[in-house]
PDB file of C-alpha atoms and ligand atoms in Angstrom:
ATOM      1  CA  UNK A1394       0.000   0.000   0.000  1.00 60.00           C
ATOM      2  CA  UNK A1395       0.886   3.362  -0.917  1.00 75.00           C
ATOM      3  CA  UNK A1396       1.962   5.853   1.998  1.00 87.00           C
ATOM      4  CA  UNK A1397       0.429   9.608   1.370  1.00 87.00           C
ATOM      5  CA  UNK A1398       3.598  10.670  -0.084  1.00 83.00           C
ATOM      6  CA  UNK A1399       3.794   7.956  -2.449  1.00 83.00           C
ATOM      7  CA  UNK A1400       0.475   8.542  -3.763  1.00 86.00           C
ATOM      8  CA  UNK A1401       1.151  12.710  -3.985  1.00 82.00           C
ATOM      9  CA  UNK A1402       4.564  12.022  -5.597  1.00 80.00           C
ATOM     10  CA  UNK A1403       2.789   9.925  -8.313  1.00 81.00           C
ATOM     11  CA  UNK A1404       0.266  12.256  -8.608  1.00 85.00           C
ATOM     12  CA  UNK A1405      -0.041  14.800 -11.562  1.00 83.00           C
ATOM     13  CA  UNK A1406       0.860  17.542  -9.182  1.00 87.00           C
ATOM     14  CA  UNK A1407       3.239  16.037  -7.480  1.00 91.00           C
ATOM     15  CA  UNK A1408       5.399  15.038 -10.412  1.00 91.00           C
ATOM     16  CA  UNK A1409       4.879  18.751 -11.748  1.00 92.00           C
ATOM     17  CA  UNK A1410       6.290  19.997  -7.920  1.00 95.00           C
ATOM     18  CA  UNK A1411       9.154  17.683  -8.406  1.00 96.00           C
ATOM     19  CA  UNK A1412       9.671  19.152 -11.990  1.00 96.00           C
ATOM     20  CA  UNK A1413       9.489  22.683 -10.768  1.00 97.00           C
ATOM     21  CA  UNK A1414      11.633  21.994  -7.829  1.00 97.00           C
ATOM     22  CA  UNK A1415      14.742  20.279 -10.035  1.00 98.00           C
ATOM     23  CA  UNK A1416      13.883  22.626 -12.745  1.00 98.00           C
ATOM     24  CA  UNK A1417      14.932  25.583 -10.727  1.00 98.00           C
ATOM     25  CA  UNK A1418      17.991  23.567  -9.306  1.00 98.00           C
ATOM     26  CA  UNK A1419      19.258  23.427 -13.017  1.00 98.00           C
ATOM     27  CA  UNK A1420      17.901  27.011 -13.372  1.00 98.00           C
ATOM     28  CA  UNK A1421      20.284  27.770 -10.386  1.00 98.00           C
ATOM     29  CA  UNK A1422      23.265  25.647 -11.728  1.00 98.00           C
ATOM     30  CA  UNK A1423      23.283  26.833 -15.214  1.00 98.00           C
ATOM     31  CA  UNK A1424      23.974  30.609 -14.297  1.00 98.00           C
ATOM     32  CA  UNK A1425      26.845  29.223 -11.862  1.00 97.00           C
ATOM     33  CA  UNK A1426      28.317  26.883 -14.188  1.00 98.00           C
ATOM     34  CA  UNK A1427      28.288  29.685 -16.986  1.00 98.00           C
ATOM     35  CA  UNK A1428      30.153  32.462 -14.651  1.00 98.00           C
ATOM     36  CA  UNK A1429      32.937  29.716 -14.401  1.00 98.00           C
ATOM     37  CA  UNK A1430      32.744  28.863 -18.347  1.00 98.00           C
ATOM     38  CA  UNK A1431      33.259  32.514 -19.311  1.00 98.00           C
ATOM     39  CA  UNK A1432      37.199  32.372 -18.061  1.00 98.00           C
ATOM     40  CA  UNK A1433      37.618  29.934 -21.091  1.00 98.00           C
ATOM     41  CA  UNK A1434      37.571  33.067 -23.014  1.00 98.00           C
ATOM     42  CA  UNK A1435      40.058  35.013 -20.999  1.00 96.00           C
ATOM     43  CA  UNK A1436      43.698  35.082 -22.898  1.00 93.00           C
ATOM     44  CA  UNK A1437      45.901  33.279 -20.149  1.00 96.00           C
ATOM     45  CA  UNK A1438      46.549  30.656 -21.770  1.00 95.00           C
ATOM     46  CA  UNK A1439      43.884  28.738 -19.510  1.00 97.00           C
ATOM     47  CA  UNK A1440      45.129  29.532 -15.720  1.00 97.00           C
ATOM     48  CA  UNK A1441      42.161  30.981 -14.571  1.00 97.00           C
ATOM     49  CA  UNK A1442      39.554  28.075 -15.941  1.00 98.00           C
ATOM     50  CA  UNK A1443      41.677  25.362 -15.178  1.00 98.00           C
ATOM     51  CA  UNK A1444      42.594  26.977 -11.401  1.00 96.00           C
ATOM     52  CA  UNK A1445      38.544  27.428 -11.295  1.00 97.00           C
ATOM     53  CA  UNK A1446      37.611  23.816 -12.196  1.00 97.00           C
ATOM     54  CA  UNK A1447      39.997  22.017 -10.067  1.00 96.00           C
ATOM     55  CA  UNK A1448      38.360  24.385  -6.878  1.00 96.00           C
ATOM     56  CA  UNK A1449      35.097  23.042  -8.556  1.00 96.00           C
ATOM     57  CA  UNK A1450      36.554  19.299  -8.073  1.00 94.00           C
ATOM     58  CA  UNK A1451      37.825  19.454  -4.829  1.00 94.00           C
ATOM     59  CA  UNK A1452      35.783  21.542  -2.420  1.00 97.00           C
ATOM     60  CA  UNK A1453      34.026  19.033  -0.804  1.00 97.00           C
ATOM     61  CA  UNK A1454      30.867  21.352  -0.242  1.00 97.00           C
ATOM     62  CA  UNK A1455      30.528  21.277  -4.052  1.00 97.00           C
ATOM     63  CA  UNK A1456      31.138  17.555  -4.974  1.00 95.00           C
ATOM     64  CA  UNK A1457      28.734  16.599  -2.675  1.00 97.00           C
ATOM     65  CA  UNK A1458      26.334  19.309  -4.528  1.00 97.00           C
ATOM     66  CA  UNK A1459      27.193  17.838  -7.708  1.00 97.00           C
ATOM     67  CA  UNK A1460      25.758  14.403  -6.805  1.00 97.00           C
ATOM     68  CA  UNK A1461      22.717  16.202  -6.304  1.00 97.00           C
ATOM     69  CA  UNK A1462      23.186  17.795  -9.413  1.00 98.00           C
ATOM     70  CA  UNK A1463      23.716  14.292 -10.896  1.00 97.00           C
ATOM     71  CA  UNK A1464      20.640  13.225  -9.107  1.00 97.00           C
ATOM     72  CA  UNK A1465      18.297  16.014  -9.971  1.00 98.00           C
ATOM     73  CA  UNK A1466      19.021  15.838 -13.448  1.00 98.00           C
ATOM     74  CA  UNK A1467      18.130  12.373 -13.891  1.00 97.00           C
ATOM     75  CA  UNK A1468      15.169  12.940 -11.845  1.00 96.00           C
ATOM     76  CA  UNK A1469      14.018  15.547 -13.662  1.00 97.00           C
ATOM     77  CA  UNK A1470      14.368  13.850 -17.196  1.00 97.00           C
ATOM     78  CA  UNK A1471      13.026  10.598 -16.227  1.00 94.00           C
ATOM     79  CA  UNK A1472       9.922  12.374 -14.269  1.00 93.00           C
ATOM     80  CA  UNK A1473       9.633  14.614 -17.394  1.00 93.00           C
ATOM     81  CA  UNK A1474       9.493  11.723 -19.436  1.00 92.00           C
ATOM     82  CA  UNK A1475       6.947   9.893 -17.689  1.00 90.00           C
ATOM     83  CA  UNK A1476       4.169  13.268 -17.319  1.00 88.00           C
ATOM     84  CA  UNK A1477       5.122  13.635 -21.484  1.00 87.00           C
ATOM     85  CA  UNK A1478       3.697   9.944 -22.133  1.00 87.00           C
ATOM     86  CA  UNK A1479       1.069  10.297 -19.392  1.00 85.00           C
ATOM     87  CA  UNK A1480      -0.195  13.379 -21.172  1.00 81.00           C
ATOM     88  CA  UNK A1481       0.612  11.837 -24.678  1.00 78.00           C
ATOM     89  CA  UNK A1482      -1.495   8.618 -23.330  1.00 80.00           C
ATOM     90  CA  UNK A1483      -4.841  11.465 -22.474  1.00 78.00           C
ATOM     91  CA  UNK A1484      -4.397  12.893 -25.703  1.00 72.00           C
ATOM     92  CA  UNK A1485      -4.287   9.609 -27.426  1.00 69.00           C
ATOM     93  CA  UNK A1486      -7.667   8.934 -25.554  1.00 60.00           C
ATOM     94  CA  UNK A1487      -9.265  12.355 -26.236  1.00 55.00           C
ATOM     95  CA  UNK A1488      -9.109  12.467 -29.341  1.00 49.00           C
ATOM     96  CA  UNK A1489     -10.116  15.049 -31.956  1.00 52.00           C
ATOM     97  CA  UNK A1490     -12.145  16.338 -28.956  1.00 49.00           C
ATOM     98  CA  UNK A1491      -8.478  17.798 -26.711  1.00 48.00           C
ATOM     99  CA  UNK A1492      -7.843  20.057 -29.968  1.00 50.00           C
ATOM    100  CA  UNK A1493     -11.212  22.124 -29.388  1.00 45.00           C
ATOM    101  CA  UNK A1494     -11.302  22.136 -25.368  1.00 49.00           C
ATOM    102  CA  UNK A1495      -8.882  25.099 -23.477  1.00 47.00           C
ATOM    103  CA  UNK A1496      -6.333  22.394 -21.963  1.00 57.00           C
ATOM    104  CA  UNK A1497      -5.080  21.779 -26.094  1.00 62.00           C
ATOM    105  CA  UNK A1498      -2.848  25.098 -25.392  1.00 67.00           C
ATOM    106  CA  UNK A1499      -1.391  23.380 -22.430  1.00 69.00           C
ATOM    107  CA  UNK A1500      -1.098  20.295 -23.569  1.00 72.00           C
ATOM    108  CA  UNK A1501       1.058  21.397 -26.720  1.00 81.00           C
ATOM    109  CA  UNK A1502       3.434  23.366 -24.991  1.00 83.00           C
ATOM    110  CA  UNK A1503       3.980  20.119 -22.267  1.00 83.00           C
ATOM    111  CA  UNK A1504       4.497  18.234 -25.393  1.00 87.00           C
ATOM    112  CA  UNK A1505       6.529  20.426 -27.028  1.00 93.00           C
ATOM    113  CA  UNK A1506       8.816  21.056 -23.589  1.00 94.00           C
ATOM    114  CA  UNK A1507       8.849  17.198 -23.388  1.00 94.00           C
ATOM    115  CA  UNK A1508      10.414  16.982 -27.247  1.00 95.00           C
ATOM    116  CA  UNK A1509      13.170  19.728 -26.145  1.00 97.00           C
ATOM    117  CA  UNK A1510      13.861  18.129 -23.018  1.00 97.00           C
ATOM    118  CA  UNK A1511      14.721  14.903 -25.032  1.00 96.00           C
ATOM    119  CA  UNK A1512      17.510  16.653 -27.022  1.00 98.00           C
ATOM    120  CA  UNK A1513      18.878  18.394 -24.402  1.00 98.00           C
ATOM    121  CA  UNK A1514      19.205  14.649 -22.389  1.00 98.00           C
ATOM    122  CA  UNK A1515      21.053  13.606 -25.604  1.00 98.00           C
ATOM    123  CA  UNK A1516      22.983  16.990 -25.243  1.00 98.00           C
ATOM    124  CA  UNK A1517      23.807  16.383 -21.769  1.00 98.00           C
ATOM    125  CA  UNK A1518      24.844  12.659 -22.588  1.00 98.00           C
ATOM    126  CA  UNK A1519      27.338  13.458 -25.077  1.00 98.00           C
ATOM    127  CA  UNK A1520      28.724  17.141 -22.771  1.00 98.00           C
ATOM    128  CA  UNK A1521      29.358  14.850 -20.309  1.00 98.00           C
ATOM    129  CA  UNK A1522      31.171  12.109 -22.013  1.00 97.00           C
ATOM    130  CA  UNK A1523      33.383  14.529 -23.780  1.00 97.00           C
ATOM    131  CA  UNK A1524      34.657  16.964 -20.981  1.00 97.00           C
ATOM    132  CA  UNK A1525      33.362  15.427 -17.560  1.00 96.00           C
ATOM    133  CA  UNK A1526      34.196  11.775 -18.095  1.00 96.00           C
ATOM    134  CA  UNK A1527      37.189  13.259 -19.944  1.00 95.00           C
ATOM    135  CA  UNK A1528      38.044  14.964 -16.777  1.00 92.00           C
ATOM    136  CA  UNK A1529      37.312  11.998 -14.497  1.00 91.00           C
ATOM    137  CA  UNK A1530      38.876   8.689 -16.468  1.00 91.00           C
ATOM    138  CA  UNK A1531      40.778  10.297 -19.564  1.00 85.00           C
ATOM    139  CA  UNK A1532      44.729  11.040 -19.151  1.00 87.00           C
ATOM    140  CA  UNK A1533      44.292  14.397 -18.928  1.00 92.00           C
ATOM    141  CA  UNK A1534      47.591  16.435 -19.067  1.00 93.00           C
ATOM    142  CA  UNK A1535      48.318  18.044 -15.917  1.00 96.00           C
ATOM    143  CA  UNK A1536      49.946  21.822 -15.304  1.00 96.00           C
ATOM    144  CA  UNK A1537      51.360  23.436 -12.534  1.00 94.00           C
ATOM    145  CA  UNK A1538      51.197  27.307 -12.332  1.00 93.00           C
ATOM    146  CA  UNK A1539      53.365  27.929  -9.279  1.00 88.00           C
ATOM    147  CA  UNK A1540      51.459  25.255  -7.020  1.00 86.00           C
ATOM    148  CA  UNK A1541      49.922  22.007  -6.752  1.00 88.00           C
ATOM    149  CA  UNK A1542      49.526  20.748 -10.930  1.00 94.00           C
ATOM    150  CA  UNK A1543      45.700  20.634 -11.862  1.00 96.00           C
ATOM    151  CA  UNK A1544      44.286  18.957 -14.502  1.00 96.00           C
ATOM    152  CA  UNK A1545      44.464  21.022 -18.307  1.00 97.00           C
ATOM    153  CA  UNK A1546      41.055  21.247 -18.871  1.00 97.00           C
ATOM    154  CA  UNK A1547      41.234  24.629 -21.055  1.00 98.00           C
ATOM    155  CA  UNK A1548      43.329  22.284 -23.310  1.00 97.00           C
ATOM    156  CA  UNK A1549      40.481  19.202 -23.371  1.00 97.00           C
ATOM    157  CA  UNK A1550      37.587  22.152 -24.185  1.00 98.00           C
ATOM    158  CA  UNK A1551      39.838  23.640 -27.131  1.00 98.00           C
ATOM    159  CA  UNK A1552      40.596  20.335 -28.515  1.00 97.00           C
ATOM    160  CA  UNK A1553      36.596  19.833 -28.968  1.00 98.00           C
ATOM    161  CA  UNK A1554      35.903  23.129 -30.175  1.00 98.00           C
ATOM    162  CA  UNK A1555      38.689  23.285 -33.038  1.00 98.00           C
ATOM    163  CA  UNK A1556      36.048  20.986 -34.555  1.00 98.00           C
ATOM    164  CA  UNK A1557      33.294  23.005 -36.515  1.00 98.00           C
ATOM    165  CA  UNK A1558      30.490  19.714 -36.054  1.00 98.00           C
ATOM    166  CA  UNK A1559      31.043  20.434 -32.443  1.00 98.00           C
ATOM    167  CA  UNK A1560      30.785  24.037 -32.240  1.00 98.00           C
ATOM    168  CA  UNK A1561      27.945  23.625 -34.337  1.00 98.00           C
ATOM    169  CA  UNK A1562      26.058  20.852 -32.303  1.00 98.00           C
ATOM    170  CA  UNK A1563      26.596  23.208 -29.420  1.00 98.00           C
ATOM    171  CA  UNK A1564      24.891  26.319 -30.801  1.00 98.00           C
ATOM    172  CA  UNK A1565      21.682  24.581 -31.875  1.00 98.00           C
ATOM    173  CA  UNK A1566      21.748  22.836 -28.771  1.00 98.00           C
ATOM    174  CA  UNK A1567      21.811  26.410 -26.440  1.00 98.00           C
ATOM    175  CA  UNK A1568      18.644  27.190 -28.834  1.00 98.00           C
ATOM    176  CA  UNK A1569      17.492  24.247 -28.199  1.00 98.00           C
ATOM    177  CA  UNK A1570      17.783  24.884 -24.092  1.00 98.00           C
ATOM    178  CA  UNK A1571      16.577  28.348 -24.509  1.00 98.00           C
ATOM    179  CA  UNK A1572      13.343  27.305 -25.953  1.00 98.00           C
ATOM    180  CA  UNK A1573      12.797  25.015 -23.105  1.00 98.00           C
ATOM    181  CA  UNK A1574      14.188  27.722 -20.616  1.00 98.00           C
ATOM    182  CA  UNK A1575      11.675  30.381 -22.212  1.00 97.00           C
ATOM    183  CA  UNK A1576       8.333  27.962 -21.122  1.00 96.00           C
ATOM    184  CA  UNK A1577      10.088  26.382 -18.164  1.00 97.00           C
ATOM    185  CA  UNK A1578      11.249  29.437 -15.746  1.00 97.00           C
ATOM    186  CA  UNK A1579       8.112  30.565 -16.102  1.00 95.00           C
ATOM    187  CA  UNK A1580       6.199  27.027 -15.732  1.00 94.00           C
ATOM    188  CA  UNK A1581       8.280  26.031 -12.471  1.00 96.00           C
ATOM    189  CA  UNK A1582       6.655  29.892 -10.963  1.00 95.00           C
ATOM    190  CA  UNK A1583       3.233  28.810 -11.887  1.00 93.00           C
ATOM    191  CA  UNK A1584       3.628  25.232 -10.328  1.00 94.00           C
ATOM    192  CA  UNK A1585       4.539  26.543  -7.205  1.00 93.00           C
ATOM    193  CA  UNK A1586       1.118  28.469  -7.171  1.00 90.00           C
ATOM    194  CA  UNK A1587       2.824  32.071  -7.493  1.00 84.00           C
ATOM    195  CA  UNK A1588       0.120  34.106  -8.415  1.00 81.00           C
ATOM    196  CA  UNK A1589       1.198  38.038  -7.363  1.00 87.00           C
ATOM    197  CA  UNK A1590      -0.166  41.145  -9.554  1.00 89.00           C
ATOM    198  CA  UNK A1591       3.168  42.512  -9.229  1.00 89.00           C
ATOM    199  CA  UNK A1592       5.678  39.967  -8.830  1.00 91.00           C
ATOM    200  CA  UNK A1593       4.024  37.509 -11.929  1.00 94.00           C
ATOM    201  CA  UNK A1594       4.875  39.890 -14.811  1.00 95.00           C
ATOM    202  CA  UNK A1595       8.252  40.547 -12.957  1.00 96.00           C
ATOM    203  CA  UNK A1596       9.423  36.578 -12.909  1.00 96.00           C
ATOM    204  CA  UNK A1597       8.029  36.520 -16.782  1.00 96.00           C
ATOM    205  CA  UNK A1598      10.102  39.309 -17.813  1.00 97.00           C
ATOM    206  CA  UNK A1599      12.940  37.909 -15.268  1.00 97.00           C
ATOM    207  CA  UNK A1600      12.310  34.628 -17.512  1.00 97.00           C
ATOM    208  CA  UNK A1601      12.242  35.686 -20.683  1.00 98.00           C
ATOM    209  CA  UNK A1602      16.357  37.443 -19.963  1.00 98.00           C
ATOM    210  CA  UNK A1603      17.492  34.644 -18.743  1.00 98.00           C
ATOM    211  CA  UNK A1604      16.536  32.213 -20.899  1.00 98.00           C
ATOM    212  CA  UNK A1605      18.055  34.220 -23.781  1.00 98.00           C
ATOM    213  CA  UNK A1606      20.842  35.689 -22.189  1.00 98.00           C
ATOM    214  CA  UNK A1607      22.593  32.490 -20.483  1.00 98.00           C
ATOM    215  CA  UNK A1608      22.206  30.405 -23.669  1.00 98.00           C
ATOM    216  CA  UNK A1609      23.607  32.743 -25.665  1.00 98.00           C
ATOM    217  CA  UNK A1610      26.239  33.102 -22.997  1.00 98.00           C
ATOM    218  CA  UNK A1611      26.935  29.322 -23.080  1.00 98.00           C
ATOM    219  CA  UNK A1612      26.934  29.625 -27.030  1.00 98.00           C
ATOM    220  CA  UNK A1613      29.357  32.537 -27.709  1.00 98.00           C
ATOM    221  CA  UNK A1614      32.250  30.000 -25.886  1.00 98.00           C
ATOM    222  CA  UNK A1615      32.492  27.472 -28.700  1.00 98.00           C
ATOM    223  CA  UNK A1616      32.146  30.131 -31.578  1.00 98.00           C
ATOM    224  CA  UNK A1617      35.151  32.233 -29.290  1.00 98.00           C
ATOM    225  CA  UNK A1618      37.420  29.211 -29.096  1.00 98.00           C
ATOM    226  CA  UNK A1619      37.438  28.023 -32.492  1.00 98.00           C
ATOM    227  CA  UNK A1620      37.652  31.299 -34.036  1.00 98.00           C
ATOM    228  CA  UNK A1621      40.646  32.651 -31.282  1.00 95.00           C
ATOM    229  CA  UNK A1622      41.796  29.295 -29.126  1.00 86.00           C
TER     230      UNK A1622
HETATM  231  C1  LIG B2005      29.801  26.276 -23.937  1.00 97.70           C
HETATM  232  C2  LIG B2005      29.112  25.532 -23.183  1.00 97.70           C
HETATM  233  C3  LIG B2005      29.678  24.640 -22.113  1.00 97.70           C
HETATM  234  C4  LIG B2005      30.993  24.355 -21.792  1.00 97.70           C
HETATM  235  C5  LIG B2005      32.264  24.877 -22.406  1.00 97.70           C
HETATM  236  C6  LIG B2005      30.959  23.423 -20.682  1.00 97.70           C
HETATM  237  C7  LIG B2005      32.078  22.861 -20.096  1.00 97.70           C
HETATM  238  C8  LIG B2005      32.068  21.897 -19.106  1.00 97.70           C
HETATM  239  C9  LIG B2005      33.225  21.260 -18.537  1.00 97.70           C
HETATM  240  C10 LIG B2005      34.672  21.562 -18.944  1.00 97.70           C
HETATM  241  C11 LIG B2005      32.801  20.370 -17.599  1.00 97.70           C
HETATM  242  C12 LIG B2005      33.677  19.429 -16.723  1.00 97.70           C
HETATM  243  C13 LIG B2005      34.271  20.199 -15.583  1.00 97.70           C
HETATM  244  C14 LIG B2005      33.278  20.596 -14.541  1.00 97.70           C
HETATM  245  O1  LIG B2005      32.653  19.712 -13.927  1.00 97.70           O
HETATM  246  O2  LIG B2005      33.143  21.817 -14.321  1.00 97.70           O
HETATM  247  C15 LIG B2005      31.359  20.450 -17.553  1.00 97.70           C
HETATM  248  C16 LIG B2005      30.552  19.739 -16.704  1.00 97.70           C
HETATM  249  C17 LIG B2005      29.166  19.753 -16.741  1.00 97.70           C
HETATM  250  N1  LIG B2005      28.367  20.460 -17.596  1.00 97.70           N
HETATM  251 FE1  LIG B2005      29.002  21.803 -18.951  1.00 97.70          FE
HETATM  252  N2  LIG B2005      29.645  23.174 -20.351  1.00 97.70           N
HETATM  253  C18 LIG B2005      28.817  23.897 -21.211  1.00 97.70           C
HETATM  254  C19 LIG B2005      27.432  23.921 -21.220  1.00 97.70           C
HETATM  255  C20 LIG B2005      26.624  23.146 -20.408  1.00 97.70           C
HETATM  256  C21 LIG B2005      25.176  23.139 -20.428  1.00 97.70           C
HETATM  257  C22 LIG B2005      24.321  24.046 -21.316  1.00 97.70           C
HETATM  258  C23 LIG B2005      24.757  22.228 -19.511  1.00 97.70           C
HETATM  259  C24 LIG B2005      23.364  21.815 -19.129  1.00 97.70           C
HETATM  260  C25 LIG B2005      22.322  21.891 -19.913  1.00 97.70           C
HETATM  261  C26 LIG B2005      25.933  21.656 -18.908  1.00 97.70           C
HETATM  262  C27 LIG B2005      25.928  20.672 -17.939  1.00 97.70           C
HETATM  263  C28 LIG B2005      27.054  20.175 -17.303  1.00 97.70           C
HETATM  264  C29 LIG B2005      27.015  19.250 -16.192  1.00 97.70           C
HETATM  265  C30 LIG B2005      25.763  18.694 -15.533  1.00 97.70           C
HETATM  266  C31 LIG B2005      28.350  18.993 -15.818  1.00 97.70           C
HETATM  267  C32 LIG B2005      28.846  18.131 -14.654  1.00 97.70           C
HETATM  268  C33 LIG B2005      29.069  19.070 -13.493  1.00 97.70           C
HETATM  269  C34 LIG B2005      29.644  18.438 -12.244  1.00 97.70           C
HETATM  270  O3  LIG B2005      30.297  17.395 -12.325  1.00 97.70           O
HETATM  271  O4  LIG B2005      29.429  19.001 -11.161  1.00 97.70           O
HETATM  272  N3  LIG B2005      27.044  22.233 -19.472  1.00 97.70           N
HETATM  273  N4  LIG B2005      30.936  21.385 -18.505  1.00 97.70           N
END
């Protein structure tokens, strides 16, 4: 038998709290992982990224955030699948008739948010196998700038980026992630019941920058590095 929580987390609205919850995790990671992305770009040869991601490896505070970063992206993918093919299922069932009724809006943009979230998981899949498993199991060269050596991890990122397919795969993906950015900020909001006559238009306008601005943030580094790397 099913304890209350069991039954709310299966629920519809408990599946779009757990959404809206992880969402804004990755809402929250994405900015941080982008302010320590931008040093790629700096001209030192690398120093500064490669100082920043070995702090990023080590603290222990923010490894043991990472699994949870680990976990709440899995969570969120595999929970986003499941409300896509509940909601595919009801439409399935509906018929002609979901097209004409006021939910058809809704229903379109979750299918449409489950479609982008599918290529971003393949996006994901392959980011991580080519810089963080890379990082972890590949024989990355080390360097030492004064102190301990660190791992060259400016050196791994350039080596993807002098390739074109790459670069290219990871500008249509940031459009891809800023399309599902532009729906979900606001979306997570709305789940959470926030319903203010000031602060709603606020955290859509809020949205709206963010979901273009750290994209295109994340998509100027490959077009930087193969053009001046
Ligand atoms: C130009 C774009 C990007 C570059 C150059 C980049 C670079 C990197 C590098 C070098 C790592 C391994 C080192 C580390 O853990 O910090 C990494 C890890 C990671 N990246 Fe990215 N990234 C980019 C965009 C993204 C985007 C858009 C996402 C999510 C949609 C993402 C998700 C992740 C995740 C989840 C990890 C593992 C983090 C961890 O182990 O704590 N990255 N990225």
């Amino acid at each position: 038998m099913k304890t209350w929580f069991g039954r709310f987390i299966t629920s519809s609205i408990g599946q779009k709290l757990v959404m809206s919850l992880t969402g804004l995790f990755l809402i929250t990671f994405l900015i941080v992982h982008l302010a320590g992305n931008v040093q790629l770009m700096w001209s030192d040869g690398g120093q500064a990224f490669n100082e920043y991601a070995y702090f990023m490896t080590h603290n222990p505070l923010i490894k043991f955030t990472s699994y949870g970063l680990y976990f709440f992206i899995l969570l969120h993918a595999f929970q986003g699948i499941a409300l896509w093919m509940k909601n595919k299922k009801a439409r399935g069932s509906e018929g002609y008739a979901v097209k004409v009724n006021r939910t058809a809006g809704a229903s379109k943009a979750s299918y449409r948010m489950g479609a982008l979230g599918i290529i971003i998981l393949v996006f994901i899949l392959l980011h991580m196998y080519q810089f963080w498993l890379q990082m972890k199991l590949g024989n990355t060269e080390m360097v030492a700038y004064g102190g301990e050596p660190v791992k060259d991890l400016y050196t791994l990122v350039a080596a993807v980026y002098e390739n074109p397919v790459f670069v290219g795969i990871y500008v249509v993906s940031m459009l891809v992630i800023a399309f599902h950015l532009w729906h979900g900020f606001e979306s997570a909001f709305q789940t959470l019941g926030l319903n203010h006559r000031k602060y709603t238009p606020l955290i859509k306008t809020v949205g709206r920058i963010y979901s273009v601005a750290v994209p295109l943030g994340f998509a100027v580094i490959p077009v930087y590095m193969y053009l001046f790397a």
